[in-house]
Amino acid sequence: MVRVDNKERLLKLMQILKEETDEENELTLDDIIDKFQNIYGSELKLNKNSLKDDMEHLIESHFDITINQEKDGLPKYYSHQYRLFELYELRMLIDAVVSARFITKEETKGLIRKIKQLTSVHQAKHLQNEILIDSSVKSESHLVRLAIHELHQSISDRKIVTFQYGRYDMNKQFQLSHDGELYRVKPLALTWANDFYYLLAYFYKENEIRHYRIDRLRNVQITEESFPFEVFDVNKYVQSTFHMFAGSEEWIKIRFKNHLINPIIDKFGKQVEIRKEDDTHFVVTTKARISDGLISWILNWGSQAEVLSPSTLVIQVKKEINKMNEIYQ
């Protein structure tokens, strides 16, 4: 005869309730015994009173068990209904994982499987991924997850980090920048922007804050050198940086057509300074990093946006427009 000791029986009962039951799927004691026998074999004999005692122990230990009995004389139904995540929250997590370019296709599938384990097997069927995992935009580097862990640790411990950095060449081969020279930085924060993970860090060699795509880092090492804590406003930095291009921060003014109010609020937030100019235009005043990314963003709006200041930015935009015009002559 197959036997299961009390501790193992209690843990297995909790597992069965977590995996097999939810708001719409309940089990009777007979159903639960069948589940045990499917696992341990048909020779396993279970006492219903022992299972009831196990239920009470789990409830006393604050494990959620809902007991449902519609009428006296009918069997009781048991289910575990409380979940740390709602189904729609798990859906958002899966969609975010699928959309993240810095996660490889294999890691994406693995994370989805783990997320589905946060609910019952029945509800997990409703989490079948409907977003195509596009291999062409997924990272090929399995080093990303290790780099993320190392960088989080270095930020927490306030330790200086070194790494190599690189990019793909015209032959689609990854090449290290500056002949593989080590970058020595003070890590400040990690941020997810434009579908990529970035490290925001103080680059000692140039005495300035820069950002680095984590999927382009190689040989990340945490040193024994410490640095003092300092406040760093990640949101302010990212908001002023267009398409993650570095540059000097200046006050800018841009005139837009009125129908662009929502895209502008999406970009800068509701707190941005907006002044109505006339019946068809408004002017935005904000700080931004003057860069190629900013110029490309402005030109994206064509004739519906006009830079008013600073004059240096006006000149740069005009130069880019002239270059574009020459191409199509």
Short mmCIF file of C-alpha atoms in Angstrom, two decimals:
data_model
loop_
_atom_site.label_atom_id
_atom_site.label_comp_id
_atom_site.label_asym_id
_atom_site.label_seq_id
_atom_site.Cartn_x
_atom_site.Cartn_y
_atom_site.Cartn_z
CA MET A 1 0.00 0.00 0.00
CA VAL A 2 1.27 3.45 -0.93
CA ARG A 3 1.58 5.87 2.00
CA VAL A 4 2.15 9.63 2.15
CA ASP A 5 3.30 11.20 5.41
CA ASN A 6 1.33 14.04 6.96
CA LYS A 7 3.71 16.84 5.94
CA GLU A 8 3.94 15.74 2.33
CA ARG A 9 0.16 15.30 2.16
CA LEU A 10 -0.41 18.82 3.46
CA LEU A 11 2.02 20.37 0.97
CA LYS A 12 0.60 18.36 -1.93
CA LEU A 13 -2.96 19.39 -0.98
CA MET A 14 -1.91 23.04 -1.05
CA GLN A 15 -0.30 22.53 -4.46
CA ILE A 16 -3.41 20.84 -5.88
CA LEU A 17 -5.65 23.65 -4.65
CA LYS A 18 -3.31 26.32 -6.08
CA GLU A 19 -2.91 24.67 -9.46
CA GLU A 20 -6.31 23.05 -10.02
CA THR A 21 -8.83 25.44 -8.49
CA ASP A 22 -9.94 29.05 -8.83
CA GLU A 23 -13.17 31.07 -8.79
CA GLU A 24 -14.71 28.92 -11.53
CA ASN A 25 -13.14 25.54 -10.75
CA GLU A 26 -13.78 23.75 -7.45
CA LEU A 27 -13.03 20.26 -6.14
CA THR A 28 -14.87 17.89 -3.81
CA LEU A 29 -12.97 15.67 -1.39
CA ASP A 30 -13.51 12.79 -3.83
CA ASP A 31 -12.01 14.91 -6.60
CA ILE A 32 -9.02 15.72 -4.41
CA ILE A 33 -8.48 12.03 -3.59
CA ASP A 34 -8.55 11.29 -7.33
CA LYS A 35 -5.87 13.95 -7.86
CA PHE A 36 -3.69 12.35 -5.17
CA GLN A 37 -4.13 8.91 -6.73
CA ASN A 38 -3.18 10.27 -10.16
CA ILE A 39 0.07 11.44 -8.58
CA TYR A 40 0.91 8.57 -6.20
CA GLY A 41 -0.99 5.66 -7.74
CA SER A 42 -4.41 4.10 -7.35
CA GLU A 43 -3.29 2.06 -4.32
CA LEU A 44 -3.00 5.22 -2.24
CA LYS A 45 -5.67 5.32 0.48
CA LEU A 46 -6.67 8.68 1.94
CA ASN A 47 -8.95 9.41 4.85
CA LYS A 48 -11.42 12.22 4.17
CA ASN A 49 -11.26 13.33 7.79
CA SER A 50 -7.47 13.70 7.46
CA LEU A 51 -7.98 15.88 4.38
CA LYS A 52 -10.51 18.00 6.29
CA ASP A 53 -7.99 18.42 9.11
CA ASP A 54 -5.39 19.45 6.52
CA MET A 55 -7.83 22.03 5.17
CA GLU A 56 -8.26 23.47 8.66
CA HIS A 57 -4.50 23.63 9.20
CA LEU A 58 -4.06 25.51 5.91
CA ILE A 59 -6.85 27.95 6.76
CA GLU A 60 -5.34 28.57 10.22
CA SER A 61 -2.03 29.28 8.46
CA HIS A 62 -3.83 31.96 6.38
CA PHE A 63 -3.85 29.96 3.15
CA ASP A 64 -7.02 30.97 1.33
CA ILE A 65 -9.56 28.14 0.96
CA THR A 66 -13.14 28.84 -0.08
CA ILE A 67 -15.68 26.19 0.98
CA ASN A 68 -18.91 26.08 -0.99
CA GLN A 69 -21.98 23.96 -0.19
CA GLU A 70 -25.15 24.96 -1.99
CA LYS A 71 -27.50 22.72 0.01
CA ASP A 72 -27.26 20.45 3.05
CA GLY A 73 -26.62 16.90 2.03
CA LEU A 74 -24.70 17.88 -1.09
CA PRO A 75 -20.90 17.53 -1.15
CA LYS A 76 -18.75 20.50 -0.22
CA TYR A 77 -16.58 22.14 -2.87
CA TYR A 78 -13.15 23.51 -2.07
CA SER A 79 -11.11 26.08 -3.98
CA HIS A 80 -8.19 28.45 -3.64
CA GLN A 81 -9.38 31.76 -5.08
CA TYR A 82 -6.99 34.40 -3.79
CA ARG A 83 -4.17 35.22 -6.19
CA LEU A 84 -1.38 37.73 -5.77
CA PHE A 85 -2.04 38.87 -9.35
CA GLU A 86 -5.33 39.40 -11.16
CA LEU A 87 -5.64 37.75 -14.56
CA TYR A 88 -5.44 41.10 -16.40
CA GLU A 89 -2.25 41.94 -14.49
CA LEU A 90 -0.66 38.67 -15.63
CA ARG A 91 -1.72 39.51 -19.19
CA MET A 92 0.04 42.88 -18.94
CA LEU A 93 3.19 41.21 -17.61
CA ILE A 94 3.21 38.73 -20.49
CA ASP A 95 2.63 41.47 -23.06
CA ALA A 96 5.47 43.51 -21.57
CA VAL A 97 7.84 40.52 -21.67
CA VAL A 98 6.93 39.74 -25.29
CA SER A 99 7.41 43.37 -26.32
CA ALA A 100 10.79 43.77 -24.59
CA ARG A 101 13.55 43.74 -27.21
CA PHE A 102 16.34 43.12 -24.71
CA ILE A 103 14.99 39.66 -23.77
CA THR A 104 15.89 36.75 -26.04
CA LYS A 105 13.18 34.61 -27.64
CA GLU A 106 14.08 31.62 -25.44
CA GLU A 107 14.03 33.72 -22.26
CA THR A 108 10.70 35.21 -23.32
CA LYS A 109 9.12 31.76 -23.57
CA GLY A 110 10.59 30.77 -20.21
CA LEU A 111 9.28 33.89 -18.47
CA ILE A 112 5.82 33.37 -19.95
CA ARG A 113 5.76 29.82 -18.57
CA LYS A 114 6.70 31.13 -15.11
CA ILE A 115 4.10 33.89 -15.20
CA LYS A 116 1.41 31.34 -16.06
CA GLN A 117 2.35 29.42 -12.91
CA LEU A 118 1.14 32.38 -10.84
CA THR A 119 -2.46 31.30 -11.44
CA SER A 120 -4.40 28.04 -11.83
CA VAL A 121 -3.89 25.78 -14.86
CA HIS A 122 -7.43 26.65 -15.93
CA GLN A 123 -6.90 30.41 -15.89
CA ALA A 124 -3.48 30.00 -17.47
CA LYS A 125 -5.24 28.74 -20.60
CA HIS A 126 -6.71 32.24 -20.96
CA LEU A 127 -3.18 33.65 -21.01
CA GLN A 128 -2.21 32.09 -24.33
CA ASN A 129 0.03 34.69 -25.89
CA GLU A 130 -1.64 36.56 -28.73
CA ILE A 131 1.33 38.83 -29.47
CA LEU A 132 3.74 37.40 -32.02
CA ILE A 133 7.23 36.87 -30.64
CA ASP A 134 9.16 38.52 -33.44
CA SER A 135 12.66 37.00 -33.49
CA SER A 136 13.93 39.79 -35.75
CA VAL A 137 13.58 42.39 -32.99
CA LYS A 138 14.55 40.21 -30.04
CA SER A 139 18.01 40.39 -28.51
CA GLU A 140 20.39 37.55 -29.36
CA SER A 141 22.53 38.13 -26.26
CA HIS A 142 21.99 35.85 -23.26
CA LEU A 143 24.33 38.13 -21.31
CA VAL A 144 21.65 40.79 -20.79
CA ARG A 145 20.03 39.15 -17.77
CA LEU A 146 23.43 38.72 -16.10
CA ALA A 147 24.36 42.34 -16.79
CA ILE A 148 21.03 43.56 -15.37
CA HIS A 149 21.63 41.59 -12.18
CA GLU A 150 25.19 42.86 -11.81
CA LEU A 151 24.18 46.47 -12.43
CA HIS A 152 21.29 46.37 -9.97
CA GLN A 153 23.68 44.97 -7.39
CA SER A 154 26.29 47.65 -8.07
CA ILE A 155 23.70 50.44 -7.74
CA SER A 156 22.43 48.96 -4.47
CA ASP A 157 25.96 48.56 -3.06
CA ARG A 158 27.16 51.87 -4.59
CA LYS A 159 30.11 50.26 -6.34
CA ILE A 160 31.91 51.56 -9.44
CA VAL A 161 31.48 49.38 -12.53
CA THR A 162 33.66 48.66 -15.55
CA PHE A 163 32.59 47.19 -18.88
CA GLN A 164 33.26 47.12 -22.60
CA TYR A 165 30.80 48.63 -25.06
CA GLY A 166 30.14 47.99 -28.72
CA ARG A 167 27.86 48.11 -31.76
CA TYR A 168 27.12 46.13 -34.91
CA ASP A 169 29.03 46.97 -38.08
CA MET A 170 27.87 46.87 -41.71
CA ASN A 171 28.51 43.11 -41.77
CA LYS A 172 26.18 42.65 -38.78
CA GLN A 173 29.15 41.67 -36.63
CA PHE A 174 29.38 43.00 -33.07
CA GLN A 175 32.48 45.18 -32.64
CA LEU A 176 33.81 46.59 -29.37
CA SER A 177 34.24 50.38 -29.32
CA HIS A 178 37.62 52.04 -28.79
CA ASP A 179 39.49 48.76 -29.37
CA GLY A 180 37.80 47.14 -26.38
CA GLU A 181 38.78 49.89 -23.92
CA LEU A 182 37.19 49.51 -20.46
CA TYR A 183 34.55 52.07 -19.53
CA ARG A 184 34.72 53.08 -15.85
CA VAL A 185 31.43 54.50 -14.57
CA LYS A 186 29.42 55.31 -11.48
CA PRO A 187 26.06 53.49 -12.01
CA LEU A 188 23.07 55.67 -11.16
CA ALA A 189 19.97 53.85 -12.39
CA LEU A 190 18.48 51.46 -14.93
CA THR A 191 15.61 52.52 -17.15
CA TRP A 192 13.51 50.97 -19.88
CA ALA A 193 13.00 53.33 -22.83
CA ASN A 194 12.14 52.81 -26.50
CA ASP A 195 11.88 49.03 -25.91
CA PHE A 196 15.45 48.78 -24.60
CA TYR A 197 17.07 48.64 -21.16
CA TYR A 198 19.59 51.41 -20.46
CA LEU A 199 22.18 52.02 -17.78
CA LEU A 200 22.37 55.66 -16.68
CA ALA A 201 25.83 56.33 -15.31
CA TYR A 202 28.46 58.97 -14.64
CA PHE A 203 31.34 58.42 -17.11
CA TYR A 204 34.52 59.40 -15.29
CA LYS A 205 36.66 59.88 -18.39
CA GLU A 206 34.45 62.64 -19.79
CA ASN A 207 33.04 63.86 -16.45
CA GLU A 208 29.40 63.61 -17.60
CA ILE A 209 26.28 61.50 -17.24
CA ARG A 210 25.70 59.12 -20.15
CA HIS A 211 23.42 56.21 -20.94
CA TYR A 212 24.35 52.83 -22.37
CA ARG A 213 22.20 50.12 -23.96
CA ILE A 214 22.57 47.10 -21.70
CA ASP A 215 22.42 44.63 -24.60
CA ARG A 216 25.57 46.32 -25.94
CA LEU A 217 27.57 45.88 -22.73
CA ARG A 218 30.20 43.19 -22.45
CA ASN A 219 32.28 41.91 -19.52
CA VAL A 220 30.45 43.87 -16.82
CA GLN A 221 32.49 43.86 -13.60
CA ILE A 222 31.70 45.29 -10.18
CA THR A 223 34.82 46.81 -8.62
CA GLU A 224 35.63 47.25 -4.93
CA GLU A 225 35.58 51.05 -5.29
CA SER A 226 32.64 52.71 -3.55
CA PHE A 227 30.97 56.04 -4.19
CA PRO A 228 28.75 58.18 -1.90
CA PHE A 229 24.96 58.24 -2.24
CA GLU A 230 23.50 61.06 -4.29
CA VAL A 231 19.99 61.85 -5.50
CA PHE A 232 19.43 61.28 -9.21
CA ASP A 233 16.13 62.12 -10.92
CA VAL A 234 15.72 59.34 -13.50
CA ASN A 235 12.38 60.64 -14.81
CA LYS A 236 13.76 64.12 -15.41
CA TYR A 237 16.76 62.76 -17.29
CA VAL A 238 14.74 60.42 -19.52
CA GLN A 239 12.07 63.04 -20.22
CA SER A 240 14.66 65.53 -21.46
CA THR A 241 16.46 62.93 -23.59
CA PHE A 242 15.00 62.25 -27.04
CA HIS A 243 15.34 58.69 -28.31
CA MET A 244 18.19 58.27 -25.78
CA PHE A 245 20.59 60.63 -27.60
CA ALA A 246 23.01 62.46 -25.30
CA GLY A 247 23.50 66.23 -25.46
CA SER A 248 23.59 69.45 -23.47
CA GLU A 249 20.35 70.46 -21.74
CA GLU A 250 18.79 73.80 -22.72
CA TRP A 251 15.45 75.57 -22.64
CA ILE A 252 13.58 75.15 -25.93
CA LYS A 253 10.38 76.65 -27.38
CA ILE A 254 8.43 74.96 -30.16
CA ARG A 255 5.19 76.04 -31.85
CA PHE A 256 2.76 73.22 -32.68
CA LYS A 257 -0.60 72.89 -34.40
CA ASN A 258 -3.42 72.47 -31.88
CA HIS A 259 -4.30 68.90 -32.90
CA LEU A 260 -0.89 67.74 -31.61
CA ILE A 261 -1.72 68.56 -27.99
CA ASN A 262 -2.17 64.91 -26.97
CA PRO A 263 1.12 63.61 -28.44
CA ILE A 264 2.92 66.50 -26.73
CA ILE A 265 1.33 65.73 -23.36
CA ASP A 266 2.18 62.04 -23.88
CA LYS A 267 5.82 63.03 -24.40
CA PHE A 268 6.31 65.74 -21.75
CA GLY A 269 3.52 65.07 -19.24
CA LYS A 270 0.64 67.29 -18.11
CA GLN A 271 2.98 69.49 -16.07
CA VAL A 272 4.77 70.85 -19.16
CA GLU A 273 4.37 74.59 -19.83
CA ILE A 274 1.91 75.08 -22.70
CA ARG A 275 0.76 78.52 -23.89
CA LYS A 276 -2.02 79.09 -26.39
CA GLU A 277 -0.73 81.36 -29.15
CA ASP A 278 -3.77 81.72 -31.42
CA ASP A 279 -6.77 79.70 -32.57
CA THR A 280 -4.61 77.13 -34.37
CA HIS A 281 -1.28 77.01 -32.47
CA PHE A 282 0.20 76.50 -29.02
CA VAL A 283 3.78 76.92 -27.78
CA VAL A 284 5.64 74.44 -25.57
CA THR A 285 8.47 75.60 -23.31
CA THR A 286 10.60 72.93 -21.70
CA LYS A 287 14.13 71.77 -21.04
CA ALA A 288 15.57 69.20 -23.44
CA ARG A 289 18.92 67.78 -24.48
CA ILE A 290 20.02 69.26 -27.80
CA SER A 291 20.87 66.23 -29.91
CA ASP A 292 20.31 64.48 -33.21
CA GLY A 293 17.49 62.61 -31.50
CA LEU A 294 15.71 65.87 -30.67
CA ILE A 295 16.11 67.16 -34.23
CA SER A 296 14.74 63.92 -35.68
CA TRP A 297 11.78 64.10 -33.29
CA ILE A 298 11.00 67.69 -34.33
CA LEU A 299 11.23 66.87 -38.05
CA ASN A 300 8.87 63.97 -37.47
CA TRP A 301 6.07 66.57 -37.23
CA GLY A 302 6.96 68.23 -40.53
CA SER A 303 5.36 71.63 -41.09
CA GLN A 304 3.17 71.19 -38.02
CA ALA A 305 6.04 72.12 -35.68
CA GLU A 306 8.37 75.13 -35.70
CA VAL A 307 11.34 75.70 -33.38
CA LEU A 308 11.30 79.22 -31.91
CA SER A 309 14.36 79.01 -29.66
CA PRO A 310 17.22 78.65 -29.00
CA SER A 311 18.63 80.05 -32.23
CA THR A 312 21.31 77.35 -32.34
CA LEU A 313 18.61 74.68 -32.52
CA VAL A 314 16.76 76.62 -35.23
CA ILE A 315 19.96 76.66 -37.31
CA GLN A 316 20.55 72.91 -36.80
CA VAL A 317 16.99 72.06 -37.86
CA LYS A 318 17.31 74.26 -40.96
CA LYS A 319 20.58 72.56 -41.91
CA GLU A 320 18.97 69.14 -41.64
CA ILE A 321 16.01 70.28 -43.74
CA ASN A 322 18.41 71.57 -46.43
CA LYS A 323 20.26 68.24 -46.44
CA MET A 324 16.98 66.40 -46.89
CA ASN A 325 15.99 68.75 -49.67
CA GLU A 326 19.30 68.18 -51.51
CA ILE A 327 18.77 64.42 -51.47
CA TYR A 328 15.50 64.76 -53.37
CA GLN A 329 16.70 67.32 -55.91
#
